[in-house]
Structure formats: structure tokens, C-alpha cells
Coordinates of C-alpha atoms in Angstrom, one line a residue:
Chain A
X1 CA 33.3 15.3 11.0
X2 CA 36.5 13.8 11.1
X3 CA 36.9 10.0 11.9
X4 CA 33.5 9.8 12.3
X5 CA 33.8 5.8 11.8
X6 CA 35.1 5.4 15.2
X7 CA 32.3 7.6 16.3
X8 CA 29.7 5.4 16.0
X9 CA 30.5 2.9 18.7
X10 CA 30.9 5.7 21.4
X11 CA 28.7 7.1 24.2
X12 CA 26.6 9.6 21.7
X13 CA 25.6 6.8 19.6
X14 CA 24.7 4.9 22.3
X15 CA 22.7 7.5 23.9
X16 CA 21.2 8.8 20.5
X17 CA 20.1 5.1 20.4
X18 CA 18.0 4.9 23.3
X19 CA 16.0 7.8 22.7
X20 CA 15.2 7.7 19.8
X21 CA 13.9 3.6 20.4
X22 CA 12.5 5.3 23.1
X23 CA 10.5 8.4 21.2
X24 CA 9.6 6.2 18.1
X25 CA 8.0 3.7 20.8
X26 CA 5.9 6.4 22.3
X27 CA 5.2 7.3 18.3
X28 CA 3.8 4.1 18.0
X29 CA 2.1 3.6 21.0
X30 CA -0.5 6.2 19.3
X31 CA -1.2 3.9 16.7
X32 CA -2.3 1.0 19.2
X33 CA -4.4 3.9 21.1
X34 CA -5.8 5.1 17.7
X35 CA -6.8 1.3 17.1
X36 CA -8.4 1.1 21.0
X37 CA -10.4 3.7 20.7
X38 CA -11.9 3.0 17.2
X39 CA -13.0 -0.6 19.2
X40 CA -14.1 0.5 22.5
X41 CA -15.3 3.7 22.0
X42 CA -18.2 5.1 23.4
X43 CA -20.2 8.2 22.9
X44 CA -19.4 9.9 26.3
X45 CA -18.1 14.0 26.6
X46 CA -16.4 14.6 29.5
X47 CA -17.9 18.2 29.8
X48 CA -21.7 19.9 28.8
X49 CA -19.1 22.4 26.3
X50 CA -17.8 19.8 24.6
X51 CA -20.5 17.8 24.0
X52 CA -22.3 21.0 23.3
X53 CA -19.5 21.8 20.7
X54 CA -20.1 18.5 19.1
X55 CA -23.7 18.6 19.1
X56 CA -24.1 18.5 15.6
X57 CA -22.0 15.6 15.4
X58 CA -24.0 14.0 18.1
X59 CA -26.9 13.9 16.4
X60 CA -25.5 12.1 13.3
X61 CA -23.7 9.2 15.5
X62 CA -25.4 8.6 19.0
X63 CA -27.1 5.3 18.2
X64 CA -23.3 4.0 17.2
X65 CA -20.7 3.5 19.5
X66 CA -17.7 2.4 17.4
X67 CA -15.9 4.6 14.9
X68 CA -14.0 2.6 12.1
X69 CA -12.8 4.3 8.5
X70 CA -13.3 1.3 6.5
X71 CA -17.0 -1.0 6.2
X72 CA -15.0 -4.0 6.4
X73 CA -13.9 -3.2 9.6
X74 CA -17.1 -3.3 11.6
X75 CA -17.4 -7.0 11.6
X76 CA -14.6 -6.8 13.9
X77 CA -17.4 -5.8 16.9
X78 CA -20.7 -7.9 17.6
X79 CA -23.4 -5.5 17.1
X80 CA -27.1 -5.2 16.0
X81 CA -26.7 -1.7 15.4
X82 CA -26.3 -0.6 10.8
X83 CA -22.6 -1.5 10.5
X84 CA -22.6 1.5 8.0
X85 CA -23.4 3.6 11.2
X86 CA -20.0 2.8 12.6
X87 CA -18.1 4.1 9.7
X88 CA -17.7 7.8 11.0
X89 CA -15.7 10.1 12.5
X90 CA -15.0 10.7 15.9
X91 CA -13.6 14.2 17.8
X92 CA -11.7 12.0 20.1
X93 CA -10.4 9.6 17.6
X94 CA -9.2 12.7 15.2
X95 CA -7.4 14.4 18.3
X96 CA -5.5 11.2 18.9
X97 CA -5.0 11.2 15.0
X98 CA -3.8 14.8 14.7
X99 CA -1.0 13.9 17.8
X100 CA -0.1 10.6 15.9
X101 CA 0.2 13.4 12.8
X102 CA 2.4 15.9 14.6
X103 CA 4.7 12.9 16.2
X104 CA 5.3 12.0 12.9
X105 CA 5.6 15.7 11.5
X106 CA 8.8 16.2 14.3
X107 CA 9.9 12.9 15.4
X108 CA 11.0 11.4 11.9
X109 CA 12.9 14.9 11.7
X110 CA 14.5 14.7 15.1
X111 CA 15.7 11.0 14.6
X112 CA 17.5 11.5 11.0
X113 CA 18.9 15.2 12.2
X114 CA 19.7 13.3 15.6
X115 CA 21.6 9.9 13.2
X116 CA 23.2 13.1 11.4
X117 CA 24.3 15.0 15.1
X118 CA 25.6 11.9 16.3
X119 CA 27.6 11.3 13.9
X120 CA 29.4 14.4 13.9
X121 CA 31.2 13.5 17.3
X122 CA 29.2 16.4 19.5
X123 CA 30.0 17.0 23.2
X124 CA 28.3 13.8 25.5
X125 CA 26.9 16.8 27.8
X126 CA 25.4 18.9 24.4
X127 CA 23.8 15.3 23.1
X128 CA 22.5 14.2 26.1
X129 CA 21.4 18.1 26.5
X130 CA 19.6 17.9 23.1
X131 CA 17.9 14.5 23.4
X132 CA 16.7 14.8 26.7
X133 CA 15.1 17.8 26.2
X134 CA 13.3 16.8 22.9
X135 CA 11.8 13.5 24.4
X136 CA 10.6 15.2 27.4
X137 CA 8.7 17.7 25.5
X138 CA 7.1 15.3 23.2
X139 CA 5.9 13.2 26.0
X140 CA 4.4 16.5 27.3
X141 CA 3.1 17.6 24.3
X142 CA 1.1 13.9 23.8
X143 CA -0.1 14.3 27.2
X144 CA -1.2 18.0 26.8
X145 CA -3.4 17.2 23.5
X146 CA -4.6 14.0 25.1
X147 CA -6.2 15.4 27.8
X148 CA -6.8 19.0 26.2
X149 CA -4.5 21.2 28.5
X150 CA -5.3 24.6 28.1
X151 CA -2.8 26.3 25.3
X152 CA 0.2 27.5 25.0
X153 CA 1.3 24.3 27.1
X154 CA 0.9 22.4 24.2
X155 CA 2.5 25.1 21.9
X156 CA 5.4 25.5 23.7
X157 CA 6.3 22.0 24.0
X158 CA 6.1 21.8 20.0
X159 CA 8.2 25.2 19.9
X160 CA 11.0 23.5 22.1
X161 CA 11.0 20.1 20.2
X162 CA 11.4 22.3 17.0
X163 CA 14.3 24.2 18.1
X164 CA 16.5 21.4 19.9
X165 CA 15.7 19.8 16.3
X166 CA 16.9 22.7 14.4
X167 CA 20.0 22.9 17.1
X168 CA 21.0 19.9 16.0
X169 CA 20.7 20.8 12.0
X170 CA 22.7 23.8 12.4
X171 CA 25.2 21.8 13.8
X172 CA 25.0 19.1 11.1
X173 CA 25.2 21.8 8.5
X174 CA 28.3 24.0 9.8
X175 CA 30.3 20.1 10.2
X176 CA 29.7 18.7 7.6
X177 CA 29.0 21.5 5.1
X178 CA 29.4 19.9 1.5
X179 CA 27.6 21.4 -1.4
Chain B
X517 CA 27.1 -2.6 21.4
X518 CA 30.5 -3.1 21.1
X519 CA 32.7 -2.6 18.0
X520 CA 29.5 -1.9 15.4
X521 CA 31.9 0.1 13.4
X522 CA 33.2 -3.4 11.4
X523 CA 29.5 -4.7 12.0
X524 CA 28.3 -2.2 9.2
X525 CA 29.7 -4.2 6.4
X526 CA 28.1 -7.6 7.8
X527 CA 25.3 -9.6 5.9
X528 CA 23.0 -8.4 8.8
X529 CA 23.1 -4.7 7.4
X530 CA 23.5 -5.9 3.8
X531 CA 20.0 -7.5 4.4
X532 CA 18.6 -4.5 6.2
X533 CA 20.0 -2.5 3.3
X534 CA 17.6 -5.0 0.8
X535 CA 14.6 -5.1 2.9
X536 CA 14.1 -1.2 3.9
X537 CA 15.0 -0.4 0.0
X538 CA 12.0 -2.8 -1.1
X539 CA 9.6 -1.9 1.9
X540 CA 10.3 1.7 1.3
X541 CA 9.8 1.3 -2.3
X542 CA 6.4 -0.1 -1.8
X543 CA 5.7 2.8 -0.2
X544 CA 6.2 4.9 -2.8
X545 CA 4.2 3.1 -5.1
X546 CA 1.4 4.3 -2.9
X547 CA 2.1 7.3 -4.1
X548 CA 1.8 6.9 -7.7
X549 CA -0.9 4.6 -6.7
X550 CA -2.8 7.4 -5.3
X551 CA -2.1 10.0 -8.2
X552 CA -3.0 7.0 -11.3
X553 CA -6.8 7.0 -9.4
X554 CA -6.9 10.8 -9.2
X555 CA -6.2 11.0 -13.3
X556 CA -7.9 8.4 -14.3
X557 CA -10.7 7.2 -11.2
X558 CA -14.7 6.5 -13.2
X559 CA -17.3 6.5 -10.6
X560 CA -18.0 3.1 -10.7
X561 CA -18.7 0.9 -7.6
X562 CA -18.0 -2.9 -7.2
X563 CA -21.2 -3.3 -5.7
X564 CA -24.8 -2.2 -4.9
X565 CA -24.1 -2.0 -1.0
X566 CA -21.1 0.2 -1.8
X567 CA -23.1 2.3 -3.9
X568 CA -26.0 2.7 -1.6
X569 CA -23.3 3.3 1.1
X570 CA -21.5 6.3 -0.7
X571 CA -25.2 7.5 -1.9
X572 CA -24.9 10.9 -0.7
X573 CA -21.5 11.2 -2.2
X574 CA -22.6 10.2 -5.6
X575 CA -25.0 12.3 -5.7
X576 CA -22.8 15.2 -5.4
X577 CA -20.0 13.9 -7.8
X578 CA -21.8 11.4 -10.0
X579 CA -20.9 14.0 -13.4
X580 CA -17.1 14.5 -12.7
X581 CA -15.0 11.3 -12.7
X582 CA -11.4 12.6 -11.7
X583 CA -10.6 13.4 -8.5
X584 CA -8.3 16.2 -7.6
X585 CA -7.9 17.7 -4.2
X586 CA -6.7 21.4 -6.1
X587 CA -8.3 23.6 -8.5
X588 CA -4.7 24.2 -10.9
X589 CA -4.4 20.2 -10.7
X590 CA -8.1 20.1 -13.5
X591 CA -6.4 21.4 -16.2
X592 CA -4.1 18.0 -16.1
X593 CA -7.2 16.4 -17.6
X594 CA -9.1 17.2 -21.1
X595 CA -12.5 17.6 -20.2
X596 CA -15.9 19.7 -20.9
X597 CA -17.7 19.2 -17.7
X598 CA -17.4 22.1 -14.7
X599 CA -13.7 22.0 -13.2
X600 CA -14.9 23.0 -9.5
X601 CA -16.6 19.6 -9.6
X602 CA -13.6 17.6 -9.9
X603 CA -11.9 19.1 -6.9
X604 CA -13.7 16.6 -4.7
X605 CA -13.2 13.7 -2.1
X606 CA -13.7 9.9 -3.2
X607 CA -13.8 7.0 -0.8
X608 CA -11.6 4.5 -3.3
X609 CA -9.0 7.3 -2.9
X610 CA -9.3 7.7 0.4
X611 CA -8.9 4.1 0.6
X612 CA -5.5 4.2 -0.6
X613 CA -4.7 7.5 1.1
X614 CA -5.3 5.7 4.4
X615 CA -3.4 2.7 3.6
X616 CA -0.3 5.3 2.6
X617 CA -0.8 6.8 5.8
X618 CA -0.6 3.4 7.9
X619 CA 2.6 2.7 6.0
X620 CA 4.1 6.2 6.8
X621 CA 3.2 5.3 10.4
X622 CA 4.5 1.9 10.6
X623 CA 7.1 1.3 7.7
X624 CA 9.0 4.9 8.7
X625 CA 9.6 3.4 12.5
X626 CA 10.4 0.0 11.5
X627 CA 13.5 1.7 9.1
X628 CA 14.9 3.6 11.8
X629 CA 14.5 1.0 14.3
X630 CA 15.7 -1.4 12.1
X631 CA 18.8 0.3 11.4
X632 CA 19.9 0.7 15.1
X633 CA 18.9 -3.0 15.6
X634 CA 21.1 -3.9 12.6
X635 CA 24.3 -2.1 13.9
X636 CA 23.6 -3.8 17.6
X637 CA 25.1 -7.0 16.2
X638 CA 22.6 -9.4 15.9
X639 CA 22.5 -12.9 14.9
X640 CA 22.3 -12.7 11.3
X641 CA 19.3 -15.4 11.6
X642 CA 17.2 -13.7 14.3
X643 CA 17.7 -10.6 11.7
X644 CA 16.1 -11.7 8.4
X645 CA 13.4 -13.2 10.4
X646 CA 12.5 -9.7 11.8
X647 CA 12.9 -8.3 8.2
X648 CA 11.3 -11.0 6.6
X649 CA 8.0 -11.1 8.8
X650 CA 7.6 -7.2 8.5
X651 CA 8.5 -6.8 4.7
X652 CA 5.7 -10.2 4.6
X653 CA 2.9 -8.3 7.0
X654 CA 3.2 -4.9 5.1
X655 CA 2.5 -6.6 1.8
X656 CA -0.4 -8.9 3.2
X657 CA -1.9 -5.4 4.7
X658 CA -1.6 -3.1 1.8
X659 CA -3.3 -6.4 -0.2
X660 CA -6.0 -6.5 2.2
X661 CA -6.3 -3.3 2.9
X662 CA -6.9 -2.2 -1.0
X663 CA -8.9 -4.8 -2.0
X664 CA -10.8 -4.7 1.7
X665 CA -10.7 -8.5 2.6
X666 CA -13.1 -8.8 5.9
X667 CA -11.0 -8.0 8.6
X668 CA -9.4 -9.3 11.0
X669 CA -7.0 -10.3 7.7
X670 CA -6.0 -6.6 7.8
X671 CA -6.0 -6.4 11.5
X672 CA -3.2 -9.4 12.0
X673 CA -0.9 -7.9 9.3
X674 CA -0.8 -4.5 11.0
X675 CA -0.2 -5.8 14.5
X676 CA 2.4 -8.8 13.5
X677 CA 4.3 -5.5 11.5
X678 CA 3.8 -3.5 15.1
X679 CA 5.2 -6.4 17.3
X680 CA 8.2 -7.2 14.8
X681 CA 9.0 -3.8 15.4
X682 CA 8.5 -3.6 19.0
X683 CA 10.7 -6.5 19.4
X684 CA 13.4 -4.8 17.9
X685 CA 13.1 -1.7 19.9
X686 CA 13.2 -4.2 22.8
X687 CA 17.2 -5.3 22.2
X688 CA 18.2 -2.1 20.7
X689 CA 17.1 -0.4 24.1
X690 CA 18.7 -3.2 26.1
X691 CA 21.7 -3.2 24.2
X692 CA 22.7 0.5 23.8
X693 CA 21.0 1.6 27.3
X694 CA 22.6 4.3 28.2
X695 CA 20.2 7.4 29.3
Chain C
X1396 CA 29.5 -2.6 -0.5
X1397 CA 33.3 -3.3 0.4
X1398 CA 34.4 -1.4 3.0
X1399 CA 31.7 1.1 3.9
X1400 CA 33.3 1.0 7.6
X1401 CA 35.7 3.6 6.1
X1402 CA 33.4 5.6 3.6
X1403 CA 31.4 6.9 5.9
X1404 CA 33.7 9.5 6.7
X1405 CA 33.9 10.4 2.8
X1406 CA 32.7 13.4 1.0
X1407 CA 29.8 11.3 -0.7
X1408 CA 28.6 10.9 3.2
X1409 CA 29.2 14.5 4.0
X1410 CA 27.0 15.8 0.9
X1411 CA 24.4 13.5 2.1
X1412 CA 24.4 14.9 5.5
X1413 CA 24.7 18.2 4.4
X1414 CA 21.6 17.5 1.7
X1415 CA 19.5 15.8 4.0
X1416 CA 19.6 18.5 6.7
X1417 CA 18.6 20.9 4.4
X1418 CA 15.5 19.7 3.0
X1419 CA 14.5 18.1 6.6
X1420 CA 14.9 22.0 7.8
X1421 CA 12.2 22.7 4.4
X1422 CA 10.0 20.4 5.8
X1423 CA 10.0 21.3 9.0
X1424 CA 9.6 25.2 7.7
X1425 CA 6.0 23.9 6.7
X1426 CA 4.9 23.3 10.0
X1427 CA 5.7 26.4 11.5
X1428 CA 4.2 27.9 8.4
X1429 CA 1.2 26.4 9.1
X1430 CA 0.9 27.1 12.9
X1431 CA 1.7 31.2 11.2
X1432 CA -1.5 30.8 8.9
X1433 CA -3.6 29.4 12.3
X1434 CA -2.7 32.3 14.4
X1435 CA -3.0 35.3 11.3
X1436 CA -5.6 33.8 8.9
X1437 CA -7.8 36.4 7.5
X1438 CA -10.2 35.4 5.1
X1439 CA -9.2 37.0 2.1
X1440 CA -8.9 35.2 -1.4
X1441 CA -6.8 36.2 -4.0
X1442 CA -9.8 35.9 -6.8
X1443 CA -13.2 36.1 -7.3
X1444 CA -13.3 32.7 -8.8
X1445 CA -11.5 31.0 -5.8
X1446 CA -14.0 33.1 -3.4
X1447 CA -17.2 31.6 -5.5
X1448 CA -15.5 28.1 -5.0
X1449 CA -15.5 28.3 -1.6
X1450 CA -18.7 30.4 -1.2
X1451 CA -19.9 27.7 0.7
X1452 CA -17.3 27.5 3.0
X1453 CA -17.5 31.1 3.3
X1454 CA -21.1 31.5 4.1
X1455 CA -20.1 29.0 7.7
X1456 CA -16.8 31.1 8.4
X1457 CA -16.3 34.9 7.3
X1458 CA -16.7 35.7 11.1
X1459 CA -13.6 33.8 11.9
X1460 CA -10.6 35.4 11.4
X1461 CA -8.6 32.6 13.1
X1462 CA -8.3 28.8 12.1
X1463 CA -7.6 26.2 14.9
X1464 CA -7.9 22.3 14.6
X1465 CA -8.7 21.9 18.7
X1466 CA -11.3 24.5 20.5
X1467 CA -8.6 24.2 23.4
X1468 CA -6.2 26.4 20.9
X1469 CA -8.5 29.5 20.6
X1470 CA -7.2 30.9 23.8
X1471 CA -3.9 31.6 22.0
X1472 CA -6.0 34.5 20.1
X1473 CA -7.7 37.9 21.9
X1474 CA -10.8 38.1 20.1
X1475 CA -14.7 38.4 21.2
X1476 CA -15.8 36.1 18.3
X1477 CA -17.5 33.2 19.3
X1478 CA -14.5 31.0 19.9
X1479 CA -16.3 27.6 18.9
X1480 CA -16.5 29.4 15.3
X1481 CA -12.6 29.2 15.2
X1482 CA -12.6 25.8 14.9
X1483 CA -12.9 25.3 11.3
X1484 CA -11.2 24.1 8.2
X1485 CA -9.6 26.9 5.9
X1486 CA -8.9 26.2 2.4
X1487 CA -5.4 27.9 2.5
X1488 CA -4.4 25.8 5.5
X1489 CA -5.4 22.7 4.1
X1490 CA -3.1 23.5 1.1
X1491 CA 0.0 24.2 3.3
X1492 CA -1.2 20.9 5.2
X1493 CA -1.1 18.3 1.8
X1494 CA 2.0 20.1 0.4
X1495 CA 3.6 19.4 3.9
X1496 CA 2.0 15.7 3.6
X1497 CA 3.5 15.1 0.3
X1498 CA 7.0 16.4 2.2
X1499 CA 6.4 13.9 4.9
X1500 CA 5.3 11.0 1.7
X1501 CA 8.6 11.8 -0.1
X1502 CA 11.6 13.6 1.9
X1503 CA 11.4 10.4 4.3
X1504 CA 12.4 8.1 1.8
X1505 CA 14.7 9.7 0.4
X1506 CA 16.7 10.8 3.5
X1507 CA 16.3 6.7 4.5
X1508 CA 17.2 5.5 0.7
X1509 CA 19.4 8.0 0.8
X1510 CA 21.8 7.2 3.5
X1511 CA 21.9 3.3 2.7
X1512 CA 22.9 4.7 -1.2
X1513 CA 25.6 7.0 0.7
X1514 CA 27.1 4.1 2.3
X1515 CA 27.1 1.8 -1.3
X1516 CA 30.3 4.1 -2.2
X1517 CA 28.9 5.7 -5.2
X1518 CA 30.6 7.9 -7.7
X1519 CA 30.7 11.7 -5.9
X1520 CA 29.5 13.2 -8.9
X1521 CA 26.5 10.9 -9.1
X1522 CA 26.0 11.2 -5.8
X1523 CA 26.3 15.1 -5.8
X1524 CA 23.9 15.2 -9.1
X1525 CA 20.8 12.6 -7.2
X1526 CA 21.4 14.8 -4.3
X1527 CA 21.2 18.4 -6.1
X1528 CA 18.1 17.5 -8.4
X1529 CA 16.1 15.9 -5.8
X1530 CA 16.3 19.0 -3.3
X1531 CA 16.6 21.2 -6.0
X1532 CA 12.5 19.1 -7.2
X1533 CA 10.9 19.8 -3.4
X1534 CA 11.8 23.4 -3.5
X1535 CA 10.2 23.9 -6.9
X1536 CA 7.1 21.3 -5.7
X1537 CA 6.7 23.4 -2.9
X1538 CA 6.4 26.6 -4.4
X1539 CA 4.5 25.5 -7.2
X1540 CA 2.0 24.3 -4.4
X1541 CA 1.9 27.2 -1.9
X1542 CA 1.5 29.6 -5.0
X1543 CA -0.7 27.5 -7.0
X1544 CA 1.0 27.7 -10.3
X1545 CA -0.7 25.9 -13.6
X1546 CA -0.1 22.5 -13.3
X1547 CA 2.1 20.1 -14.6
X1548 CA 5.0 22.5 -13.1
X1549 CA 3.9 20.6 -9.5
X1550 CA 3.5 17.1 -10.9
X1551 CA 6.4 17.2 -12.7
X1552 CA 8.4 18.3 -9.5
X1553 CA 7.3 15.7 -8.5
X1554 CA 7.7 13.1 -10.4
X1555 CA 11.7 14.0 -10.8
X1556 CA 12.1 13.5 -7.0
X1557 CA 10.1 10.4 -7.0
X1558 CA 12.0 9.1 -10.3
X1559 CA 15.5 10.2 -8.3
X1560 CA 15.0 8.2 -5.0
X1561 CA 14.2 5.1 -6.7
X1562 CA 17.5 5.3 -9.2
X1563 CA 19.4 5.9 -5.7
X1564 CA 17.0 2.8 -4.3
X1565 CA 17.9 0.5 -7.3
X1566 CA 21.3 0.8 -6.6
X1567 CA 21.3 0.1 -3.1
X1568 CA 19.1 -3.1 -4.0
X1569 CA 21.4 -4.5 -5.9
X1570 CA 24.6 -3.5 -4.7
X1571 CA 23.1 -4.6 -1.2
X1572 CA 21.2 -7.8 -2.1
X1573 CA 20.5 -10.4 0.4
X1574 CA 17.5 -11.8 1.0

């Protein structure tokens, strides 16, 4: 970890930059699709199993189309429908809510380890290695629970995000070991 | 980019220093927030709407007023009534539980952004208004979002935070590009 | 703040990196220990009082070995169960999932406080002692929460991490200030 000062102007940095603007971006992105689908949302299941699967839930929350978590919120929708009925939960809305949860479970991880990587002066080739490969499987694990791929697509992209992340800590620990 | 190594002394990152110290500090007070209602929450609604609205709750909880999502966490409080009945959900927690969760997911991305805008080298102006409109927003939310002030008040804060943010993103991506 | 060009190469700066990986790589343990518990989860429980506290939960779930969030994750598992019974909430799941939570709550502002107090040029020994006590607080927070010992042991883990990252946060305030 040596002159790492002059480190953090070089191509690493740089890189380590962009992707992780790039990831926390996509991170965010979840929140505005969170916030659409509480607005729009109807009560539509792509398939006779899921809707099957969520047939108790059906019968609770047909008559209201909008899902909001607060009562104060359904004056943001013109309706004639109880506003109390909007304030309920939704399958969809919790899928999109348990990815915005596991973005934030490994991305915040991967951009401190990745401040921490950078800054030990790593190989361009390794960095680029190790950034690339963790925001391509993030993006492939957002689209794989979005749209419900079968498993272990979904697992395995975690598994790989995990383990460049960990790459990167073992790294940061052997460098700069200082107890 | 270029020579950020003498720009992490400048005003620019002395003033990110203050505002992410303060922003994340209101953060945390989320969290003692969150355990002061658990110890101490009476069931005890603001109004008759809100009671009617949380009716089936109450009906379950209306003899235990603490609030503790574990069974070891009961013996924190001196009390005769059945233990199992304070492990339970309330919304007024909830409430503030969903606020701390909107902050993880919006204050956490504006740090790390923020620090890789900082060491681009900005105008020290064009900084402190980007700090200065997100530390603003995330107070105005967590104020309207606690006392639930009819949205959109709650709305604007969030997505004036989002948008500060994004903008950021936007020159720290076109300054450090490098994929 | 003089001069932090030059100290962060210093051994205040390689604690913190050294710190901060390490109780990232905790966190980060919790997830995979919580993807372990989906995949092996038998419903056993460790007393009869714990059982009769969940007897409810029981009565919907003691054919389900297995506990998954998304139905699309039951194919990850042989079984001739019903696989729309996997999808459930486990109480030992959900107490890996708050502990990791309250990682997520209070390991991210540190690492982020923690960094900016790095770069204020603090006393090593300070430094060393914020550092040691607040990693040393998670480890004993998150076994007191896994194992479920008699509280306050998990509050006040908690409280001596919380009550470390805002001394580190005061300093950086106002050795930092600019508004």
C-alpha cells in the first residue's frame, strides 16, 4: 500500500469510479421502480400458478389497484375506491423490494471493499477483472428476480458478486494488514 | 480527473466531510429513534380514523404496550402482563422503520457518490449546492414522513434527494469515464 | 485537516482499511448464512416455550422443511412437498435477517464516518482503540443475536458501537467544518 496518495489519480481509480456511479445508479433505479409500481399498479398475474399462489391475497385486495405503505399516501391517486384499501402489500412490489434489499446487502459492500482495493494500487487488468465481473452479475441478478428466471440463475449471479467482493477484501487485508 | 490527489484537502471535500458526517448522523438517530418507541411506545392513536384503521391490530395488542420484535428483548422492561404479547408489530414503529429504510437507500448512495464527485474537482459553489439541497430534502422527508404530512410533501423531498444525487453520478461518470 | 494528501498513506489509514474489511467480510457472512438456513431449515426449536410461541406458525408450516422468499427458488431443493408450502416466513430466518439489518443500519456508517475520521489525522492510538471497540461491539451484537442471550448483553453492544461512530463523527464535524 505504498504511495498510495499518488494512487488515486491513476487508471484504477478512474475505473473503480465509473462502476461503481454506474452500479449505485442501477441501485437506485429500484427505488424509482419501487415508487412506479406502488402508483400504477394493477392487479394483473402473468400466469394461472401465480395468481393461483396468491389467491389468498387476491381476495383481500382485488377491488384496489394501488399498493402504498403509508395512508397518507393514497391521496397521491384519484380514486373512489376506501383509500385504506390501498394500504397493502403487493407480491410484485415485495419482489422489487427484496432486489432493492439484496442491492443494498452487496453493492454497499462491493463499493467500500472496491474504495479500499483501489487504493492499494492492484493490477489495471485484475481491477477492471474484478469490477466488470461484479456489475455484470448484478445487472443479471436484477433482471433474473425481476422477471422470475428459474433458479440457480439468480443464485449464481449472487454467489459471483459475493466472491469477486471477497477477492477484493482478501486483497485489502494481506496489503494493508494493520491490527 | 486530473491531479485529485492535492484536491482532497480543498474546501469542496472539507464540506463533503461536514455534510455526510451530519446526514449520516441523522441516520443514526433513526436508530435510537426506533429503539426509544420500542421501550417506551403506549397504544395510543392520534386519531379515531387511525384507530379504526389499525382496528384489527389493536385488538390483538391492545394489553401490551412495548414493542419488541424478540422474545430475550421483554425482560428489558418491568412488567406483569404476558411477555409473548409484546413481541409484536406496530404501525408507529413501522413508520419509522420505513423512513430508516428510505434513508439507508438514499443517504448510503448519495455518501459514496458524493465522495467520488468531491474528488472530481468541482466548483466549490456547484458543490455545497448539491450538499446543501440533499442534507435540506432528507430532513424535510424524515419531517414529513414521521409526522405523515399529506403527501406529495413527502414525495418532492424524496425525489429532489434522488435527482441531487443523480446529477452527481452524471459528472462523476463523465469525468472519470474510463470502462 | 492539513495535509491529508499525505496521510492517507499512514498507519491510521491502513488500520482503517484493514478494520473496515473485516467487519464488511462479517456482514457479508450474514447473507450467506442466511441463504445456508433457506436451503437446510428443519423445523426444530430449541424449547418448548419457543415452540408454543410459534405454535401458530407451526400449525401453517411443519411440512416444510425448506424456507424460500420467491416460489421461483424451490427448485433449488429435491423434495415432493408441495412446493408453494416452501414459501413461508421462518422465525429463525427472520432473526438472522434483522441482525443482518441492524449490520447493514450500523457497519455503513461507520465504515463512511470512518474513513472521513481516518483522513482528520487522528492520534493512532485513538484511532486504533475507536476502531478495536467498535468491531470488537458487532461481533459480540451478533452473537448475542444469533444465540439469543438475555438481554441487555445485545443492547448494550449496541449501543457501544453506536456511541463509537458518533465520537469518530464529532470529530470529523468539527475538524472538517464548512458549511
Amino acid at each position: 500500500m505504498a504511495e498510495v496518495a499518488h494512487m488515486i489519480d491513476t487508471e484504477v481509480f478512474l475505473a473503480f469510479s465509473t462502476y461503481a456511479a454506474i452500479v449505485i445508479l442501477k441501485m437506485m433505479l429500484m427505488d424509482l421502480f419501487t415508487s412506479y409500481l406502488r402508483l400504477t399498479k394493477k392487479v394483473s398475474y402473468k400466469s394461472r400458478t401465480q395468481q393461483m399462489f396468491y389467491s389468498t391475497h387476491l381476495n383481500q385486495c382485488n377491488v384496489s389497484p394501488k399498493v402504498f405503505a403509508n395512508l397518507e399516501d393514497t391521496n397521491l391517486v384519484k380514486t373512489t375506491e376506501d383509500r385504506r384499501k390501498c394500504v397493502r402489500v403487493d407480491p410484485d412490489v415485495e419482489r422489487v423490494r427484496r432486489c432493492h434489499q439484496n442491492d443494498l446487502e452487496n453493492i454497499i459492500p462491493f463499493v467500500v471493499i472496491g474504495l479500499l482495493y483501489a487504493l492499494t494500487g492492484p493490477d489495471l487488468y485484475a481491477a477492471l477483472l474484478h469490477f466488470r465481473v461484479f456489475v455484470g452479475s448484478r445487472f443479471i441478478h436484477t433482471v433474473a428476480y425481476l422477471v422470475a428466471l428459474p433458479q440457480p440463475s439468480r443464485g449464481l449471479a449472487w454467489i459471483v458478486g459475493l466472491f469477486t467482493t471477497f477477492s477484493m477484501a482478501y486483497r485489502v487485508i494481506t496489503t494493508a494488514l494493520f491490527l
